[in-house]
Amino acid sequence: MTTTATHQTATLQDSETIDPVVAAARLLLEQLGIPVADLLAAHTGRTPMPTIAEYLPAVRAASTTASTKTREPHWQLLAQEWGNRRINEPTLSELEALANQVQERSQTRPNSRGGHGAKSNFVDTAKHFYRHAVLDRKIPAFANPAAHLKNHRIANARRALADRELAEINETAATTGRDPALDTLILRLHTETACRISGAVALRSNDLDRTNCLARLREKGRTRYQPVSPTLMAALIAHTEQRSPHNHPHEQLLRHHDGRPITSTHYTTLWTRIGRQLPWVSTLGVTTHWIRYTTLTWVERHFGYATAAAFAGHAKNNAWTGNTMTYVGATLEEVAATLAALTGEPHPRAPAKAVTCLPTGGTPAFD
């Protein structure tokens, strides 16, 4: 055996105790006559690997408003735990351990499903963070520690509310609290439109098409016009005139008595109060999203999947609606006819016909 071959074999044997891939790379470099030191010197002019704290602003800026709300607590956790570490330093095992910590901390919340939801959101956030790092060429795809991070989802505990349950919620909102007029208006808005909290909070006075009884909703980066009943339209207009007398068209519509615009925090307060009056609400962890489930379930049962998808504002060709919705998606007039059946009120964009309203135990009172 030649001296060179002996040296190469010894080098390979020594390297195999570290990593087979690294050993093979070193052997190849030796065969090509390229010292490892030369490779390191060639990279000294490159931008240093950013830390997690340094790279987070770029990921935040590339995220939608809706996703930011869900991911922000987990971004803060990454910055708190590993802010000073380079983005290529955390390992898969460390990410799994941190995900388990998130689950354990979340188990103490009343509406927690064993912390699985919080863990799932953390995993999604970590995958999103490192997917951007790969696409921005900060790290190579094979070095992505979140690529094999498992997201074990469990069955969603949310369901449509029974007529009796929905009626109890409306009655409690109308008879308790400091501002029942606002709370009943909010519940009516969510029941009629199945909108998300972000859509209600983002509603502006210039989003109301008074002639056609349509409300412009902005949710998850998309905008749509959703039919509302004449009763709800009149209540929204009256609310604006009473609580925003200057009536700036671009100002937020839903407001407290003193004129302050509501935030998502108001929903937390609302459901906490309802839960104190109705223990089953607290036990089940009922939230505004249950109202969305209730309306969309009713729509699907009576008017079919295509109408329910349009009513929900789901984008065509996404994972939930499927490609078929490109061809059979419901029209605005069909959604308006569905709303007329749900509320028992004729709608300007719906064909005139007999309607049967969804029993909810009474219509919420508006101021």
Tab-separated table of N, CA and C in Angstrom, residues 123-229:
chain	number	residue	atom	x	y	z
A	123	VAL	N	-45.478	24.098	16.726
A	123	VAL	CA	-44.833	23.331	15.659
A	123	VAL	C	-45.021	24.033	14.318
A	124	ASP	N	-46.238	24.522	14.046
A	124	ASP	CA	-46.485	25.251	12.807
A	124	ASP	C	-45.603	26.490	12.717
A	125	THR	N	-45.444	27.177	13.852
A	125	THR	CA	-44.624	28.388	13.875
A	125	THR	C	-43.161	28.061	13.601
A	126	ALA	N	-42.654	27.011	14.226
A	126	ALA	CA	-41.255	26.616	14.013
A	126	ALA	C	-41.017	26.203	12.563
A	127	LYS	N	-41.956	25.440	12.004
A	127	LYS	CA	-41.819	25.022	10.607
A	127	LYS	C	-41.849	26.240	9.677
A	128	HIS	N	-42.736	27.184	9.976
A	128	HIS	CA	-42.835	28.404	9.171
A	128	HIS	C	-41.528	29.201	9.246
A	129	PHE	N	-40.984	29.327	10.440
A	129	PHE	CA	-39.741	30.078	10.638
A	129	PHE	C	-38.599	29.479	9.809
A	130	TYR	N	-38.431	28.174	9.928
A	130	TYR	CA	-37.294	27.544	9.238
A	130	TYR	C	-37.554	27.352	7.740
A	131	ARG	N	-38.815	27.297	7.338
A	131	ARG	CA	-39.099	27.259	5.906
A	131	ARG	C	-38.645	28.558	5.246
A	132	HIS	N	-38.885	29.687	5.943
A	132	HIS	CA	-38.403	30.967	5.435
A	132	HIS	C	-36.881	31.016	5.423
A	133	ALA	N	-36.273	30.455	6.448
A	133	ALA	CA	-34.808	30.458	6.497
A	133	ALA	C	-34.213	29.697	5.324
A	134	VAL	N	-34.847	28.601	4.936
A	134	VAL	CA	-34.380	27.829	3.776
A	134	VAL	C	-34.595	28.612	2.491
A	135	LEU	N	-35.800	29.175	2.324
A	135	LEU	CA	-36.114	29.908	1.099
A	135	LEU	C	-35.278	31.183	0.967
A	136	ASP	N	-34.902	31.778	2.099
A	136	ASP	CA	-34.036	32.959	2.072
A	136	ASP	C	-32.558	32.577	1.972
A	137	ARG	N	-32.294	31.289	1.870
A	137	ARG	CA	-30.922	30.761	1.719
A	137	ARG	C	-30.031	31.097	2.912
A	138	LYS	N	-30.664	31.146	4.073
A	138	LYS	CA	-29.877	31.311	5.293
A	138	LYS	C	-29.283	29.973	5.727
A	139	ILE	N	-30.044	28.897	5.510
A	139	ILE	CA	-29.564	27.558	5.799
A	139	ILE	C	-29.960	26.649	4.644
A	140	PRO	N	-29.201	25.587	4.376
A	140	PRO	CA	-29.611	24.636	3.333
A	140	PRO	C	-30.785	23.782	3.801
A	141	ALA	N	-31.530	23.241	2.865
A	141	ALA	CA	-32.725	22.465	3.205
A	141	ALA	C	-32.398	21.278	4.102
A	142	PHE	N	-31.243	20.623	3.871
A	142	PHE	CA	-30.916	19.446	4.675
A	142	PHE	C	-30.594	19.802	6.126
A	143	ALA	N	-30.324	21.103	6.385
A	143	ALA	CA	-29.991	21.542	7.746
A	143	ALA	C	-31.204	22.109	8.488
A	144	ASN	N	-32.384	21.963	7.920
A	144	ASN	CA	-33.601	22.478	8.544
A	144	ASN	C	-34.000	21.578	9.712
A	145	PRO	N	-33.864	22.036	10.968
A	145	PRO	CA	-34.157	21.174	12.120
A	145	PRO	C	-35.651	20.925	12.308
A	146	ALA	N	-36.501	21.761	11.699
A	146	ALA	CA	-37.948	21.604	11.867
A	146	ALA	C	-38.574	20.742	10.778
A	147	ALA	N	-37.767	20.316	9.806
A	147	ALA	CA	-38.322	19.558	8.679
A	147	ALA	C	-39.003	18.276	9.136
A	148	HIS	N	-38.456	17.632	10.158
A	148	HIS	CA	-39.009	16.358	10.632
A	148	HIS	C	-39.752	16.518	11.964
A	149	LEU	N	-40.096	17.765	12.290
A	149	LEU	CA	-40.863	18.016	13.510
A	149	LEU	C	-42.300	17.583	13.267
A	150	LYS	N	-42.802	16.646	14.063
A	150	LYS	CA	-44.119	16.064	13.851
A	150	LYS	C	-45.202	16.934	14.496
A	151	ASN	N	-46.305	17.057	13.773
A	151	ASN	CA	-47.446	17.809	14.279
A	151	ASN	C	-48.627	16.863	14.403
A	152	HIS	N	-48.804	16.291	15.580
A	152	HIS	CA	-49.869	15.322	15.819
A	152	HIS	C	-51.141	16.063	16.227
A	153	ARG	N	-52.028	16.253	15.272
A	153	ARG	CA	-53.277	16.960	15.541
A	153	ARG	C	-54.312	15.995	16.109
A	154	ILE	N	-55.147	16.514	16.995
A	154	ILE	CA	-56.225	15.709	17.555
A	154	ILE	C	-57.553	16.247	17.037
A	155	ALA	N	-58.587	15.453	17.184
A	155	ALA	CA	-59.900	15.853	16.696
A	155	ALA	C	-60.353	17.148	17.368
A	156	ASN	N	-60.935	18.040	16.570
A	156	ASN	CA	-61.397	19.314	17.085
A	156	ASN	C	-62.612	19.112	17.978
A	157	ALA	N	-62.596	19.723	19.144
A	157	ALA	CA	-63.700	19.564	20.088
A	157	ALA	C	-64.863	20.498	19.784
A	158	ARG	N	-64.670	21.459	18.871
A	158	ARG	CA	-65.748	22.388	18.562
A	158	ARG	C	-66.872	21.674	17.811
A	159	ARG	N	-68.073	22.204	17.975
A	159	ARG	CA	-69.244	21.647	17.295
A	159	ARG	C	-70.289	22.734	17.147
A	160	ALA	N	-71.313	22.433	16.369
A	160	ALA	CA	-72.428	23.367	16.260
A	160	ALA	C	-73.218	23.378	17.561
A	161	LEU	N	-73.636	24.546	17.959
A	161	LEU	CA	-74.440	24.675	19.168
A	161	LEU	C	-75.885	24.278	18.886
A	162	ALA	N	-76.526	23.672	19.866
A	162	ALA	CA	-77.951	23.365	19.751
A	162	ALA	C	-78.748	24.666	19.840
A	163	ASP	N	-79.977	24.633	19.319
A	163	ASP	CA	-80.816	25.837	19.346
A	163	ASP	C	-80.956	26.377	20.763
A	164	ARG	N	-81.171	25.482	21.715
A	164	ARG	CA	-81.331	25.899	23.106
A	164	ARG	C	-80.066	26.569	23.628
A	165	GLU	N	-78.920	26.012	23.295
A	165	GLU	CA	-77.652	26.571	23.767
A	165	GLU	C	-77.418	27.961	23.180
A	166	LEU	N	-77.673	28.110	21.893
A	166	LEU	CA	-77.480	29.410	21.259
A	166	LEU	C	-78.427	30.445	21.845
A	167	ALA	N	-79.662	30.034	22.129
A	167	ALA	CA	-80.632	30.946	22.733
A	167	ALA	C	-80.181	31.381	24.126
A	168	GLU	N	-79.643	30.457	24.923
A	168	GLU	CA	-79.160	30.795	26.263
A	168	GLU	C	-78.007	31.793	26.201
A	169	ILE	N	-77.120	31.596	25.253
A	169	ILE	CA	-75.976	32.502	25.097
A	169	ILE	C	-76.459	33.899	24.743
A	170	ASN	N	-77.391	33.998	23.794
A	170	ASN	CA	-77.918	35.304	23.399
A	170	ASN	C	-78.627	35.993	24.565
A	171	GLU	N	-79.415	35.223	25.306
A	171	GLU	CA	-80.144	35.802	26.429
A	171	GLU	C	-79.193	36.304	27.508
A	172	THR	N	-78.143	35.532	27.790
A	172	THR	CA	-77.172	35.943	28.805
A	172	THR	C	-76.438	37.208	28.380
A	173	ALA	N	-76.057	37.285	27.105
A	173	ALA	CA	-75.373	38.474	26.610
A	173	ALA	C	-76.274	39.700	26.680
A	174	ALA	N	-77.589	39.501	26.477
A	174	ALA	CA	-78.533	40.620	26.453
A	174	ALA	C	-78.952	41.085	27.832
A	175	THR	N	-78.689	40.305	28.860
A	175	THR	CA	-79.195	40.640	30.204
A	175	THR	C	-78.100	40.813	31.245
A	176	THR	N	-76.843	40.686	30.853
A	176	THR	CA	-75.739	40.852	31.799
A	176	THR	C	-74.678	41.762	31.196
A	177	GLY	N	-73.754	42.175	32.029
A	177	GLY	CA	-72.634	42.968	31.543
A	177	GLY	C	-72.922	44.454	31.488
A	178	ARG	N	-71.877	45.224	31.217
A	178	ARG	CA	-71.986	46.672	31.177
A	178	ARG	C	-72.510	47.197	29.847
A	179	ASP	N	-72.392	46.387	28.795
A	179	ASP	CA	-72.768	46.870	27.467
A	179	ASP	C	-73.467	45.764	26.683
A	180	PRO	N	-74.674	45.363	27.116
A	180	PRO	CA	-75.372	44.285	26.416
A	180	PRO	C	-75.724	44.637	24.977
A	181	ALA	N	-75.923	45.913	24.683
A	181	ALA	CA	-76.241	46.304	23.311
A	181	ALA	C	-75.092	45.941	22.368
A	182	LEU	N	-73.865	46.223	22.794
A	182	LEU	CA	-72.697	45.887	21.976
A	182	LEU	C	-72.547	44.380	21.848
A	183	ASP	N	-72.715	43.666	22.954
A	183	ASP	CA	-72.489	42.224	22.932
A	183	ASP	C	-73.524	41.493	22.080
A	184	THR	N	-74.774	41.911	22.142
A	184	THR	CA	-75.786	41.261	21.311
A	184	THR	C	-75.576	41.590	19.841
A	185	LEU	N	-75.104	42.788	19.566
A	185	LEU	CA	-74.789	43.159	18.183
A	185	LEU	C	-73.657	42.285	17.647
A	186	ILE	N	-72.643	42.075	18.472
A	186	ILE	CA	-71.515	41.231	18.071
A	186	ILE	C	-71.983	39.809	17.785
A	187	LEU	N	-72.784	39.244	18.686
A	187	LEU	CA	-73.257	37.872	18.483
A	187	LEU	C	-74.140	37.765	17.247
A	188	ARG	N	-74.980	38.767	17.003
A	188	ARG	CA	-75.831	38.750	15.815
A	188	ARG	C	-74.961	38.819	14.553
A	189	LEU	N	-73.934	39.645	14.572
A	189	LEU	CA	-73.037	39.764	13.421
A	189	LEU	C	-72.371	38.428	13.106
A	190	HIS	N	-71.866	37.757	14.134
A	190	HIS	CA	-71.187	36.483	13.918
A	190	HIS	C	-72.170	35.386	13.516
A	191	THR	N	-73.388	35.426	14.054
A	191	THR	CA	-74.371	34.404	13.710
A	191	THR	C	-74.822	34.544	12.265
A	192	GLU	N	-75.022	35.772	11.800
A	192	GLU	CA	-75.504	35.980	10.431
A	192	GLU	C	-74.419	35.781	9.386
A	193	THR	N	-73.202	36.162	9.687
A	193	THR	CA	-72.149	36.137	8.671
A	193	THR	C	-71.162	34.993	8.835
A	194	ALA	N	-71.148	34.340	10.011
A	194	ALA	CA	-70.153	33.305	10.324
A	194	ALA	C	-68.740	33.859	10.183
A	195	CYS	N	-68.583	35.161	10.418
A	195	CYS	CA	-67.257	35.762	10.273
A	195	CYS	C	-66.369	35.399	11.456
A	196	ARG	N	-65.093	35.541	11.254
A	196	ARG	CA	-64.117	35.340	12.314
A	196	ARG	C	-64.003	36.624	13.143
A	197	ILE	N	-63.344	36.517	14.288
A	197	ILE	CA	-63.163	37.696	15.132
A	197	ILE	C	-62.405	38.783	14.370
A	198	SER	N	-61.397	38.378	13.618
A	198	SER	CA	-60.606	39.364	12.872
A	198	SER	C	-61.477	40.128	11.886
A	199	GLY	N	-62.457	39.460	11.286
A	199	GLY	CA	-63.346	40.127	10.342
A	199	GLY	C	-64.235	41.146	11.015
A	200	ALA	N	-64.736	40.816	12.210
A	200	ALA	CA	-65.599	41.747	12.936
A	200	ALA	C	-64.809	42.950	13.431
A	201	VAL	N	-63.626	42.712	13.979
A	201	VAL	CA	-62.804	43.809	14.507
A	201	VAL	C	-62.358	44.746	13.385
A	202	ALA	N	-62.118	44.196	12.205
A	202	ALA	CA	-61.631	45.009	11.081
A	202	ALA	C	-62.739	45.760	10.356
A	203	LEU	N	-63.995	45.514	10.704
A	203	LEU	CA	-65.123	46.139	10.010
A	203	LEU	C	-65.102	47.652	10.185
A	204	ARG	N	-65.261	48.380	9.079
A	204	ARG	CA	-65.293	49.844	9.082
A	204	ARG	C	-66.666	50.318	8.609
A	205	SER	N	-66.997	51.560	8.919
A	205	SER	CA	-68.303	52.079	8.520
A	205	SER	C	-68.455	52.131	7.005
A	206	ASN	N	-67.347	52.348	6.278
A	206	ASN	CA	-67.446	52.375	4.819
A	206	ASN	C	-67.459	50.985	4.209
A	207	ASP	N	-67.495	49.950	5.060
A	207	ASP	CA	-67.619	48.582	4.559
A	207	ASP	C	-69.083	48.170	4.408
A	208	LEU	N	-69.999	49.046	4.772
A	208	LEU	CA	-71.421	48.725	4.725
A	208	LEU	C	-72.037	49.230	3.419
A	209	ASP	N	-72.531	48.291	2.629
A	209	ASP	CA	-73.300	48.630	1.435
A	209	ASP	C	-74.767	48.640	1.850
A	210	ARG	N	-75.283	49.812	2.159
A	210	ARG	CA	-76.619	49.922	2.740
A	210	ARG	C	-77.710	49.550	1.751
A	211	THR	N	-77.504	49.834	0.483
A	211	THR	CA	-78.528	49.546	-0.524
A	211	THR	C	-78.720	48.054	-0.710
A	212	ASN	N	-77.613	47.320	-0.800
A	212	ASN	CA	-77.678	45.883	-1.065
A	212	ASN	C	-77.556	45.037	0.194
A	213	CYS	N	-77.481	45.677	1.360
A	213	CYS	CA	-77.334	44.954	2.635
A	213	CYS	C	-76.158	43.982	2.577
A	214	LEU	N	-74.978	44.529	2.296
A	214	LEU	CA	-73.749	43.734	2.234
A	214	LEU	C	-72.720	44.351	3.168
A	215	ALA	N	-71.943	43.492	3.813
A	215	ALA	CA	-70.837	43.939	4.658
A	215	ALA	C	-69.534	43.415	4.072
A	216	ARG	N	-68.563	44.294	3.911
A	216	ARG	CA	-67.258	43.883	3.374
A	216	ARG	C	-66.406	43.354	4.530
A	217	LEU	N	-66.033	42.087	4.435
A	217	LEU	CA	-65.255	41.435	5.478
A	217	LEU	C	-63.836	41.183	4.991
A	218	ARG	N	-62.880	41.435	5.890
A	218	ARG	CA	-61.469	41.173	5.584
A	218	ARG	C	-60.957	40.139	6.579
A	219	GLU	N	-60.610	38.978	6.054
A	219	GLU	CA	-60.146	37.885	6.909
A	219	GLU	C	-59.057	37.099	6.190
A	220	LYS	N	-57.998	36.786	6.915
A	220	LYS	CA	-56.922	35.950	6.397
A	220	LYS	C	-56.400	36.435	5.048
A	221	GLY	N	-56.265	37.742	4.921
A	221	GLY	CA	-55.694	38.308	3.713
A	221	GLY	C	-56.653	38.351	2.540
A	222	ARG	N	-57.913	37.998	2.746
A	222	ARG	CA	-58.895	38.010	1.661
A	222	ARG	C	-60.044	38.958	2.021
A	223	THR	N	-60.709	39.472	1.001
A	223	THR	CA	-61.843	40.371	1.178
A	223	THR	C	-63.047	39.803	0.453
A	224	ARG	N	-64.209	39.862	1.104
A	224	ARG	CA	-65.435	39.400	0.456
A	224	ARG	C	-66.607	40.238	0.932
A	225	TYR	N	-67.670	40.270	0.124
A	225	TYR	CA	-68.898	40.939	0.511
A	225	TYR	C	-69.882	39.885	0.990
A	226	GLN	N	-70.319	40.044	2.229
A	226	GLN	CA	-71.200	39.062	2.863
A	226	GLN	C	-72.579	39.682	3.089
A	227	PRO	N	-73.649	39.027	2.633
A	227	PRO	CA	-74.986	39.550	2.884
A	227	PRO	C	-75.311	39.593	4.378
A	228	VAL	N	-76.016	40.634	4.797
A	228	VAL	CA	-76.531	40.736	6.163
A	228	VAL	C	-78.003	41.130	6.064
A	229	SER	N	-78.758	40.820	7.091
A	229	SER	CA	-80.186	41.119	7.073
A	229	SER	C	-80.416	42.618	7.198
